[in-house]
mmCIF file of N, CA and C in Angstrom:
data_model
loop_
_atom_site.group_PDB
_atom_site.id
_atom_site.type_symbol
_atom_site.label_atom_id
_atom_site.label_comp_id
_atom_site.label_asym_id
_atom_site.label_seq_id
_atom_site.Cartn_x
_atom_site.Cartn_y
_atom_site.Cartn_z
ATOM 1 N N GLY A 1 -17.696 0.916 7.434
ATOM 2 C CA GLY A 1 -18.845 1.172 7.722
ATOM 3 C C GLY A 1 -19.433 1.512 9.190
ATOM 4 N N ASP A 2 -18.363 1.073 10.095
ATOM 5 C CA ASP A 2 -18.609 1.126 11.537
ATOM 6 C C ASP A 2 -18.356 2.571 11.830
ATOM 7 N N SER A 3 -19.009 2.865 12.869
ATOM 8 C CA SER A 3 -19.123 4.319 13.512
ATOM 9 C C SER A 3 -17.646 4.767 14.144
ATOM 10 N N GLU A 4 -17.072 3.658 14.720
ATOM 11 C CA GLU A 4 -15.723 4.034 15.092
ATOM 12 C C GLU A 4 -14.631 3.039 14.722
ATOM 13 N N ASP A 5 -13.311 3.547 14.761
ATOM 14 C CA ASP A 5 -12.260 2.730 14.462
ATOM 15 C C ASP A 5 -11.766 1.906 15.582
ATOM 16 N N ALA A 6 -11.135 0.784 15.273
ATOM 17 C CA ALA A 6 -10.497 0.132 16.431
ATOM 18 C C ALA A 6 -9.157 0.662 16.862
ATOM 19 N N VAL A 7 -8.775 0.343 17.984
ATOM 20 C CA VAL A 7 -7.615 0.707 18.605
ATOM 21 C C VAL A 7 -6.819 -0.333 18.926
ATOM 22 N N VAL A 8 -5.335 -0.137 18.585
ATOM 23 C CA VAL A 8 -4.363 -1.030 18.677
ATOM 24 C C VAL A 8 -3.551 -0.702 19.825
ATOM 25 N N ARG A 9 -3.082 -1.410 20.820
ATOM 26 C CA ARG A 9 -2.229 -0.888 21.757
ATOM 27 C C ARG A 9 -1.120 -2.081 21.798
ATOM 28 N N ILE A 10 0.226 -1.653 21.961
ATOM 29 C CA ILE A 10 1.144 -2.678 22.144
ATOM 30 C C ILE A 10 2.206 -2.190 23.342
ATOM 31 N N THR A 11 2.249 -2.984 24.340
ATOM 32 C CA THR A 11 2.934 -2.401 25.542
ATOM 33 C C THR A 11 3.767 -3.432 26.051
ATOM 34 N N HIS A 12 4.678 -3.161 26.915
ATOM 35 C CA HIS A 12 5.553 -3.805 27.385
ATOM 36 C C HIS A 12 5.659 -3.495 28.841
ATOM 37 N N PHE A 13 5.310 -4.571 29.836
ATOM 38 C CA PHE A 13 5.327 -4.211 31.353
ATOM 39 C C PHE A 13 6.179 -5.175 32.057
ATOM 40 N N PRO A 14 7.708 -4.873 32.103
ATOM 41 C CA PRO A 14 8.561 -5.667 32.829
ATOM 42 C C PRO A 14 8.058 -6.102 34.390
ATOM 43 N N ALA A 15 7.308 -5.172 34.930
ATOM 44 C CA ALA A 15 7.023 -5.502 36.247
ATOM 45 C C ALA A 15 5.959 -6.550 36.382
ATOM 46 N N MET A 16 5.459 -6.844 35.368
ATOM 47 C CA MET A 16 4.009 -7.909 35.404
ATOM 48 C C MET A 16 4.854 -9.272 35.079
ATOM 49 N N GLN A 17 6.033 -9.530 35.189
ATOM 50 C CA GLN A 17 6.567 -10.786 34.685
ATOM 51 C C GLN A 17 5.894 -11.886 35.811
ATOM 52 N N SER A 18 5.591 -11.381 36.911
ATOM 53 C CA SER A 18 5.308 -12.394 37.979
ATOM 54 C C SER A 18 3.577 -12.709 37.957
ATOM 55 N N VAL A 19 2.948 -12.016 37.040
ATOM 56 C CA VAL A 19 1.537 -11.947 37.117
ATOM 57 C C VAL A 19 1.031 -13.009 36.225
ATOM 58 N N PRO A 20 0.300 -14.047 36.523
ATOM 59 C CA PRO A 20 -0.030 -15.202 35.665
ATOM 60 C C PRO A 20 -0.880 -14.732 34.561
ATOM 61 N N VAL A 21 -0.746 -15.243 33.476
ATOM 62 C CA VAL A 21 -1.555 -15.013 32.270
ATOM 63 C C VAL A 21 -3.116 -15.070 32.684
ATOM 64 N N GLU A 22 -3.490 -16.019 33.389
ATOM 65 C CA GLU A 22 -4.952 -16.210 33.809
ATOM 66 C C GLU A 22 -5.421 -14.954 34.339
ATOM 67 N N ALA A 23 -4.509 -14.197 35.210
ATOM 68 C CA ALA A 23 -4.992 -12.945 35.670
ATOM 69 C C ALA A 23 -5.309 -11.859 34.695
ATOM 70 N N ASN A 24 -4.502 -11.911 33.579
ATOM 71 C CA ASN A 24 -4.749 -10.845 32.484
ATOM 72 C C ASN A 24 -5.945 -11.326 31.874
ATOM 73 N N ILE A 25 -6.045 -12.604 31.592
ATOM 74 C CA ILE A 25 -7.310 -13.050 30.893
ATOM 75 C C ILE A 25 -8.744 -12.650 31.582
ATOM 76 N N LYS A 26 -8.518 -12.824 32.870
ATOM 77 C CA LYS A 26 -9.840 -12.504 33.641
ATOM 78 C C LYS A 26 -10.039 -11.091 33.726
ATOM 79 N N ARG A 27 -8.849 -10.099 33.590
ATOM 80 C CA ARG A 27 -9.116 -8.769 33.619
ATOM 81 C C ARG A 27 -9.744 -8.382 32.288
ATOM 82 N N TRP A 28 -9.399 -8.917 31.268
ATOM 83 C CA TRP A 28 -9.646 -8.734 29.860
ATOM 84 C C TRP A 28 -11.230 -9.183 29.592
ATOM 85 N N CYS A 29 -11.432 -10.189 30.213
ATOM 86 C CA CYS A 29 -12.981 -10.624 30.092
ATOM 87 C C CYS A 29 -13.808 -9.750 30.812
ATOM 88 N N SER A 30 -13.392 -9.329 32.096
ATOM 89 C CA SER A 30 -14.085 -8.272 32.816
ATOM 90 C C SER A 30 -14.726 -7.192 32.063
ATOM 91 N N GLN A 31 -13.987 -6.812 31.081
ATOM 92 C CA GLN A 31 -14.173 -5.556 30.301
ATOM 93 C C GLN A 31 -15.337 -5.718 29.409
ATOM 94 N N PHE A 32 -15.898 -7.048 29.145
ATOM 95 C CA PHE A 32 -17.189 -7.160 28.338
ATOM 96 C C PHE A 32 -18.136 -7.906 29.089
ATOM 97 N N SER A 33 -19.438 -7.611 28.764
ATOM 98 C CA SER A 33 -20.714 -8.547 28.994
ATOM 99 C C SER A 33 -21.157 -9.101 27.821
ATOM 100 N N GLU A 34 -21.908 -10.245 27.958
ATOM 101 C CA GLU A 34 -22.321 -10.954 27.091
ATOM 102 C C GLU A 34 -23.773 -10.994 26.958
ATOM 103 N N ALA A 35 -24.463 -11.017 25.875
ATOM 104 C CA ALA A 35 -26.076 -10.838 25.616
ATOM 105 C C ALA A 35 -26.640 -11.723 26.146
ATOM 106 N N SER A 36 -26.144 -13.098 26.162
ATOM 107 C CA SER A 36 -26.920 -14.345 26.794
ATOM 108 C C SER A 36 -27.080 -14.354 28.370
ATOM 109 N N GLY A 37 -26.236 -13.434 28.961
ATOM 110 C CA GLY A 37 -26.201 -13.504 30.437
ATOM 111 C C GLY A 37 -25.042 -14.148 30.880
ATOM 112 N N LYS A 38 -24.213 -14.982 30.094
ATOM 113 C CA LYS A 38 -23.162 -15.708 30.485
ATOM 114 C C LYS A 38 -22.283 -14.852 30.776
ATOM 115 N N ALA A 39 -21.024 -15.183 31.661
ATOM 116 C CA ALA A 39 -19.875 -14.430 31.815
ATOM 117 C C ALA A 39 -19.074 -14.225 30.480
ATOM 118 N N ALA A 40 -18.423 -13.270 30.181
ATOM 119 C CA ALA A 40 -17.710 -13.217 28.934
ATOM 120 C C ALA A 40 -16.425 -14.186 29.000
ATOM 121 N N SER A 41 -16.030 -14.589 30.228
ATOM 122 C CA SER A 41 -14.935 -15.334 30.214
ATOM 123 C C SER A 41 -15.520 -16.987 29.985
ATOM 124 N N GLU A 42 -16.920 -17.246 30.045
ATOM 125 C CA GLU A 42 -17.371 -18.438 29.361
ATOM 126 C C GLU A 42 -17.417 -18.537 27.962
ATOM 127 N N VAL A 43 -17.467 -17.379 27.276
ATOM 128 C CA VAL A 43 -17.608 -17.639 25.884
ATOM 129 C C VAL A 43 -16.358 -16.988 25.085
ATOM 130 N N ALA A 44 -15.411 -16.502 25.799
ATOM 131 C CA ALA A 44 -14.154 -16.074 25.108
ATOM 132 C C ALA A 44 -13.497 -17.327 24.699
ATOM 133 N N LYS A 45 -12.859 -17.107 23.422
ATOM 134 C CA LYS A 45 -11.893 -18.031 22.882
ATOM 135 C C LYS A 45 -10.604 -17.836 23.310
ATOM 136 N N THR A 46 -9.856 -18.741 23.965
ATOM 137 C CA THR A 46 -8.497 -18.535 24.287
ATOM 138 C C THR A 46 -7.664 -19.668 23.770
ATOM 139 N N GLU A 47 -6.432 -19.490 23.341
ATOM 140 C CA GLU A 47 -5.502 -20.373 22.782
ATOM 141 C C GLU A 47 -4.221 -19.792 23.022
ATOM 142 N N THR A 48 -3.229 -21.055 22.973
ATOM 143 C CA THR A 48 -1.768 -20.608 23.238
ATOM 144 C C THR A 48 -1.131 -21.284 22.204
ATOM 145 N N PHE A 49 -0.153 -20.576 21.652
ATOM 146 C CA PHE A 49 0.590 -21.057 20.601
ATOM 147 C C PHE A 49 2.122 -20.633 20.693
ATOM 148 N N GLU A 50 3.052 -21.253 20.100
ATOM 149 C CA GLU A 50 4.581 -20.897 20.493
ATOM 150 C C GLU A 50 5.211 -20.818 19.043
ATOM 151 N N PRO A 51 5.011 -19.508 18.397
ATOM 152 C CA PRO A 51 5.794 -19.198 17.275
ATOM 153 C C PRO A 51 7.302 -19.104 17.560
ATOM 154 N N ASP A 52 8.185 -19.750 16.983
ATOM 155 C CA ASP A 52 9.695 -19.800 17.311
ATOM 156 C C ASP A 52 10.151 -19.745 18.594
ATOM 157 N N GLY A 53 9.286 -20.571 19.577
ATOM 158 C CA GLY A 53 9.550 -21.004 20.736
ATOM 159 C C GLY A 53 9.080 -19.891 21.688
ATOM 160 N N VAL A 54 8.383 -18.764 21.354
ATOM 161 C CA VAL A 54 7.846 -17.786 22.155
ATOM 162 C C VAL A 54 6.387 -18.171 22.593
ATOM 163 N N LYS A 55 6.054 -18.326 23.843
ATOM 164 C CA LYS A 55 4.665 -18.529 24.236
ATOM 165 C C LYS A 55 3.711 -17.213 24.022
ATOM 166 N N VAL A 56 2.621 -17.430 23.287
ATOM 167 C CA VAL A 56 1.697 -16.411 23.025
ATOM 168 C C VAL A 56 0.474 -16.958 23.706
ATOM 169 N N THR A 57 -0.423 -16.089 24.532
ATOM 170 C CA THR A 57 -1.623 -16.638 24.810
ATOM 171 C C THR A 57 -2.668 -15.514 24.171
ATOM 172 N N MET A 58 -3.642 -15.879 23.378
ATOM 173 C CA MET A 58 -4.459 -15.081 22.812
ATOM 174 C C MET A 58 -6.131 -15.233 23.186
ATOM 175 N N VAL A 59 -6.665 -14.172 23.467
ATOM 176 C CA VAL A 59 -7.971 -14.129 23.776
ATOM 177 C C VAL A 59 -8.886 -13.475 23.006
ATOM 178 N N ASP A 60 -9.922 -13.982 22.472
ATOM 179 C CA ASP A 60 -10.914 -13.205 21.549
ATOM 180 C C ASP A 60 -12.234 -13.247 22.169
ATOM 181 N N ILE A 61 -12.715 -11.908 22.379
ATOM 182 C CA ILE A 61 -13.963 -11.789 23.198
ATOM 183 C C ILE A 61 -14.927 -10.802 22.374
ATOM 184 N N SER A 62 -16.265 -11.122 22.175
ATOM 185 C CA SER A 62 -17.049 -10.443 21.698
ATOM 186 C C SER A 62 -18.373 -10.120 22.538
ATOM 187 N N GLY A 63 -19.029 -9.111 22.441
ATOM 188 C CA GLY A 63 -20.070 -8.712 23.363
ATOM 189 C C GLY A 63 -20.256 -7.200 23.487
ATOM 190 N N THR A 64 -20.545 -6.752 24.470
ATOM 191 C CA THR A 64 -20.718 -5.236 24.966
ATOM 192 C C THR A 64 -19.566 -4.827 25.794
ATOM 193 N N LEU A 65 -18.881 -3.969 25.165
ATOM 194 C CA LEU A 65 -17.829 -3.356 25.888
ATOM 195 C C LEU A 65 -18.461 -2.476 27.047
ATOM 196 N N ILE A 66 -18.087 -2.868 28.272
ATOM 197 C CA ILE A 66 -18.621 -2.170 29.473
ATOM 198 C C ILE A 66 -18.207 -0.760 29.447
ATOM 199 N N SER A 67 -17.050 -0.517 29.185
ATOM 200 C CA SER A 67 -16.819 0.970 29.208
ATOM 201 C C SER A 67 -17.389 1.733 27.988
ATOM 202 N N GLY A 68 -18.295 2.525 28.197
ATOM 203 C CA GLY A 68 -18.996 3.207 27.328
ATOM 204 C C GLY A 68 -20.381 2.535 26.740
ATOM 205 N N ASP A 69 -20.569 1.305 27.220
ATOM 206 C CA ASP A 69 -21.649 0.766 26.845
ATOM 207 C C ASP A 69 -21.907 0.556 25.366
ATOM 208 N N ARG A 70 -20.733 -0.138 24.693
ATOM 209 C CA ARG A 70 -20.717 -0.228 23.446
ATOM 210 C C ARG A 70 -21.150 -1.770 23.001
ATOM 211 N N SER A 71 -22.155 -2.059 22.396
ATOM 212 C CA SER A 71 -22.602 -3.272 21.905
ATOM 213 C C SER A 71 -21.947 -3.610 20.541
ATOM 214 N N ASN A 72 -21.704 -4.970 20.305
ATOM 215 C CA ASN A 72 -21.117 -5.490 19.065
ATOM 216 C C ASN A 72 -19.763 -5.215 18.957
ATOM 217 N N TRP A 73 -18.985 -5.170 20.128
ATOM 218 C CA TRP A 73 -17.542 -4.926 20.258
ATOM 219 C C TRP A 73 -16.892 -6.252 20.293
ATOM 220 N N ARG A 74 -15.662 -6.133 20.021
ATOM 221 C CA ARG A 74 -14.773 -7.209 19.975
ATOM 222 C C ARG A 74 -13.381 -6.847 20.463
ATOM 223 N N MET A 75 -12.724 -7.744 21.094
ATOM 224 C CA MET A 75 -11.309 -7.545 21.580
ATOM 225 C C MET A 75 -10.504 -8.857 21.293
ATOM 226 N N ILE A 76 -9.509 -8.534 20.535
ATOM 227 C CA ILE A 76 -8.385 -9.551 20.622
ATOM 228 C C ILE A 76 -7.149 -9.140 21.352
ATOM 229 N N ALA A 77 -6.969 -9.951 22.485
ATOM 230 C CA ALA A 77 -5.829 -9.379 23.127
ATOM 231 C C ALA A 77 -4.930 -10.677 23.518
ATOM 232 N N ALA A 78 -3.511 -10.273 23.558
ATOM 233 C CA ALA A 78 -2.535 -11.330 23.617
ATOM 234 C C ALA A 78 -1.488 -10.887 24.650
ATOM 235 N N GLU A 79 -0.867 -12.043 25.317
ATOM 236 C CA GLU A 79 0.273 -11.754 26.151
ATOM 237 C C GLU A 79 1.394 -12.710 25.484
ATOM 238 N N ILE A 80 2.432 -11.815 25.125
ATOM 239 C CA ILE A 80 3.646 -12.382 24.625
ATOM 240 C C ILE A 80 4.738 -12.566 25.704
ATOM 241 N N GLN A 81 4.884 -13.884 26.023
ATOM 242 C CA GLN A 81 6.034 -14.091 26.999
ATOM 243 C C GLN A 81 7.524 -13.899 26.589
ATOM 244 N N HIS A 82 8.154 -12.892 27.432
ATOM 245 C CA HIS A 82 9.504 -12.506 27.232
ATOM 246 C C HIS A 82 10.438 -12.641 28.397
ATOM 247 N N PRO A 83 11.739 -13.139 28.321
ATOM 248 C CA PRO A 83 12.565 -13.156 29.525
ATOM 249 C C PRO A 83 12.431 -11.805 30.284
ATOM 250 N N ARG A 84 12.366 -10.628 29.779
ATOM 251 C CA ARG A 84 12.521 -9.439 30.416
ATOM 252 C C ARG A 84 10.954 -8.873 30.639
ATOM 253 N N GLY A 85 9.956 -9.699 30.762
ATOM 254 C CA GLY A 85 8.654 -9.437 31.019
ATOM 255 C C GLY A 85 7.639 -9.450 29.867
ATOM 256 N N PRO A 86 6.407 -9.614 30.148
ATOM 257 C CA PRO A 86 5.404 -9.664 29.170
ATOM 258 C C PRO A 86 5.332 -8.466 28.158
ATOM 259 N N HIS A 87 4.880 -8.841 26.822
ATOM 260 C CA HIS A 87 4.455 -7.678 25.829
ATOM 261 C C HIS A 87 3.040 -8.158 25.610
ATOM 262 N N PHE A 88 2.162 -6.986 25.630
ATOM 263 C CA PHE A 88 0.814 -7.310 25.405
ATOM 264 C C PHE A 88 0.479 -6.610 24.166
ATOM 265 N N VAL A 89 -0.512 -7.291 23.474
ATOM 266 C CA VAL A 89 -1.106 -6.604 22.118
ATOM 267 C C VAL A 89 -2.457 -6.687 22.385
ATOM 268 N N LYS A 90 -3.267 -5.726 22.174
ATOM 269 C CA LYS A 90 -4.704 -5.519 22.586
ATOM 270 C C LYS A 90 -5.461 -4.865 21.237
ATOM 271 N N VAL A 91 -6.362 -5.455 20.594
ATOM 272 C CA VAL A 91 -7.171 -4.526 19.466
ATOM 273 C C VAL A 91 -8.612 -4.545 19.888
ATOM 274 N N THR A 92 -8.975 -3.582 20.010
ATOM 275 C CA THR A 92 -10.481 -3.326 20.506
ATOM 276 C C THR A 92 -11.134 -2.488 19.721
ATOM 277 N N GLY A 93 -12.522 -2.699 19.383
ATOM 278 C CA GLY A 93 -13.217 -1.911 18.288
ATOM 279 C C GLY A 93 -14.361 -2.473 18.065
ATOM 280 N N PRO A 94 -15.272 -2.095 17.152
ATOM 281 C CA PRO A 94 -16.540 -2.618 16.562
ATOM 282 C C PRO A 94 -16.269 -4.075 15.978
ATOM 283 N N GLU A 95 -17.175 -4.907 16.178
ATOM 284 C CA GLU A 95 -17.009 -6.270 15.870
ATOM 285 C C GLU A 95 -16.656 -6.547 14.322
ATOM 286 N N ALA A 96 -17.083 -5.826 13.327
ATOM 287 C CA ALA A 96 -17.013 -5.949 12.178
ATOM 288 C C ALA A 96 -15.533 -5.375 11.717
ATOM 289 N N THR A 97 -15.167 -4.424 12.369
ATOM 290 C CA THR A 97 -13.800 -3.850 12.012
ATOM 291 C C THR A 97 -12.769 -4.688 12.673
ATOM 292 N N VAL A 98 -12.869 -5.157 13.764
ATOM 293 C CA VAL A 98 -11.818 -6.119 14.408
ATOM 294 C C VAL A 98 -11.895 -7.339 13.471
ATOM 295 N N ALA A 99 -13.004 -8.011 13.120
ATOM 296 C CA ALA A 99 -12.956 -9.145 12.289
ATOM 297 C C ALA A 99 -12.346 -8.850 10.922
ATOM 298 N N LYS A 100 -12.296 -7.668 10.392
ATOM 299 C CA LYS A 100 -11.481 -7.317 9.073
ATOM 300 C C LYS A 100 -9.983 -7.483 9.348
ATOM 301 N N TRP A 101 -9.581 -7.222 10.682
ATOM 302 C CA TRP A 101 -8.205 -7.251 10.738
ATOM 303 C C TRP A 101 -7.605 -8.531 11.521
ATOM 304 N N ALA A 102 -8.484 -9.438 12.012
ATOM 305 C CA ALA A 102 -8.185 -10.351 12.685
ATOM 306 C C ALA A 102 -7.109 -11.417 12.189
ATOM 307 N N SER A 103 -7.142 -11.505 10.983
ATOM 308 C CA SER A 103 -6.255 -12.580 10.401
ATOM 309 C C SER A 103 -4.808 -11.702 10.425
ATOM 310 N N SER A 104 -4.659 -10.533 10.329
ATOM 311 C CA SER A 104 -3.458 -9.688 10.192
ATOM 312 C C SER A 104 -2.826 -9.679 11.726
ATOM 313 N N VAL A 105 -3.875 -9.536 12.726
ATOM 314 C CA VAL A 105 -3.569 -9.439 14.027
ATOM 315 C C VAL A 105 -2.839 -10.909 14.383
ATOM 316 N N ARG A 106 -3.570 -12.004 13.868
ATOM 317 C CA ARG A 106 -2.964 -13.361 14.150
ATOM 318 C C ARG A 106 -1.587 -13.420 13.283
ATOM 319 N N GLU A 107 -1.502 -13.030 12.256
ATOM 320 C CA GLU A 107 -0.100 -13.052 11.543
ATOM 321 C C GLU A 107 0.986 -12.472 12.320
ATOM 322 N N TYR A 108 0.711 -11.088 12.805
ATOM 323 C CA TYR A 108 1.579 -10.385 13.619
ATOM 324 C C TYR A 108 2.039 -11.131 14.834
ATOM 325 N N LEU A 109 0.996 -11.894 15.624
ATOM 326 C CA LEU A 109 1.434 -12.579 16.839
ATOM 327 C C LEU A 109 2.164 -13.749 16.530
ATOM 328 N N ASN A 110 2.035 -14.387 15.414
ATOM 329 C CA ASN A 110 2.840 -15.603 14.992
ATOM 330 C C ASN A 110 4.249 -15.049 14.448
ATOM 331 N N SER A 111 4.535 -13.719 14.264
ATOM 332 C CA SER A 111 5.849 -13.413 14.011
ATOM 333 C C SER A 111 6.761 -13.060 15.304
ATOM 334 N N ALA A 112 6.161 -13.369 16.284
ATOM 335 C CA ALA A 112 6.890 -13.026 17.661
ATOM 336 C C ALA A 112 8.259 -13.852 17.864
ATOM 337 N N HIS A 113 9.061 -13.404 18.097
ATOM 338 C CA HIS A 113 10.497 -13.958 18.544
ATOM 339 C C HIS A 113 11.290 -13.124 19.472
ATOM 340 N N VAL A 114 12.090 -13.921 20.306
ATOM 341 C CA VAL A 114 12.542 -13.308 21.500
ATOM 342 C C VAL A 114 14.090 -12.686 20.783
ATOM 343 N N THR A 115 14.276 -11.250 21.007
ATOM 344 C CA THR A 115 15.707 -10.856 20.728
ATOM 345 C C THR A 115 16.271 -10.227 21.867
ATOM 346 N N GLU A 116 17.629 -9.918 22.159
ATOM 347 C CA GLU A 116 18.188 -9.318 23.252
ATOM 348 C C GLU A 116 18.013 -8.096 23.159
#
């Protein structure tokens, strides 16, 4: 019933290996504003887990996506650490659509493992 679909991006940036995960969290949070006036970084839910020994940091943000002034949007973004540089998973879209797929995103992130 949402007017737009969610977008899923999976990327690998070997050159970002030295960029701290906190910098990516800050960048993701800066893409949102929060209705209460708090910074998105204050209300974003961040967690780290290690499926199969792989460190995954996930951020869940809801509010207004500043680009396009889209209210009631949500982003689940994650950095998966890898010896050859981080992999990123980012799901962005209307809040209800992202909520529908949140458990699938989590399941996908929990399947991470390092291969050569």
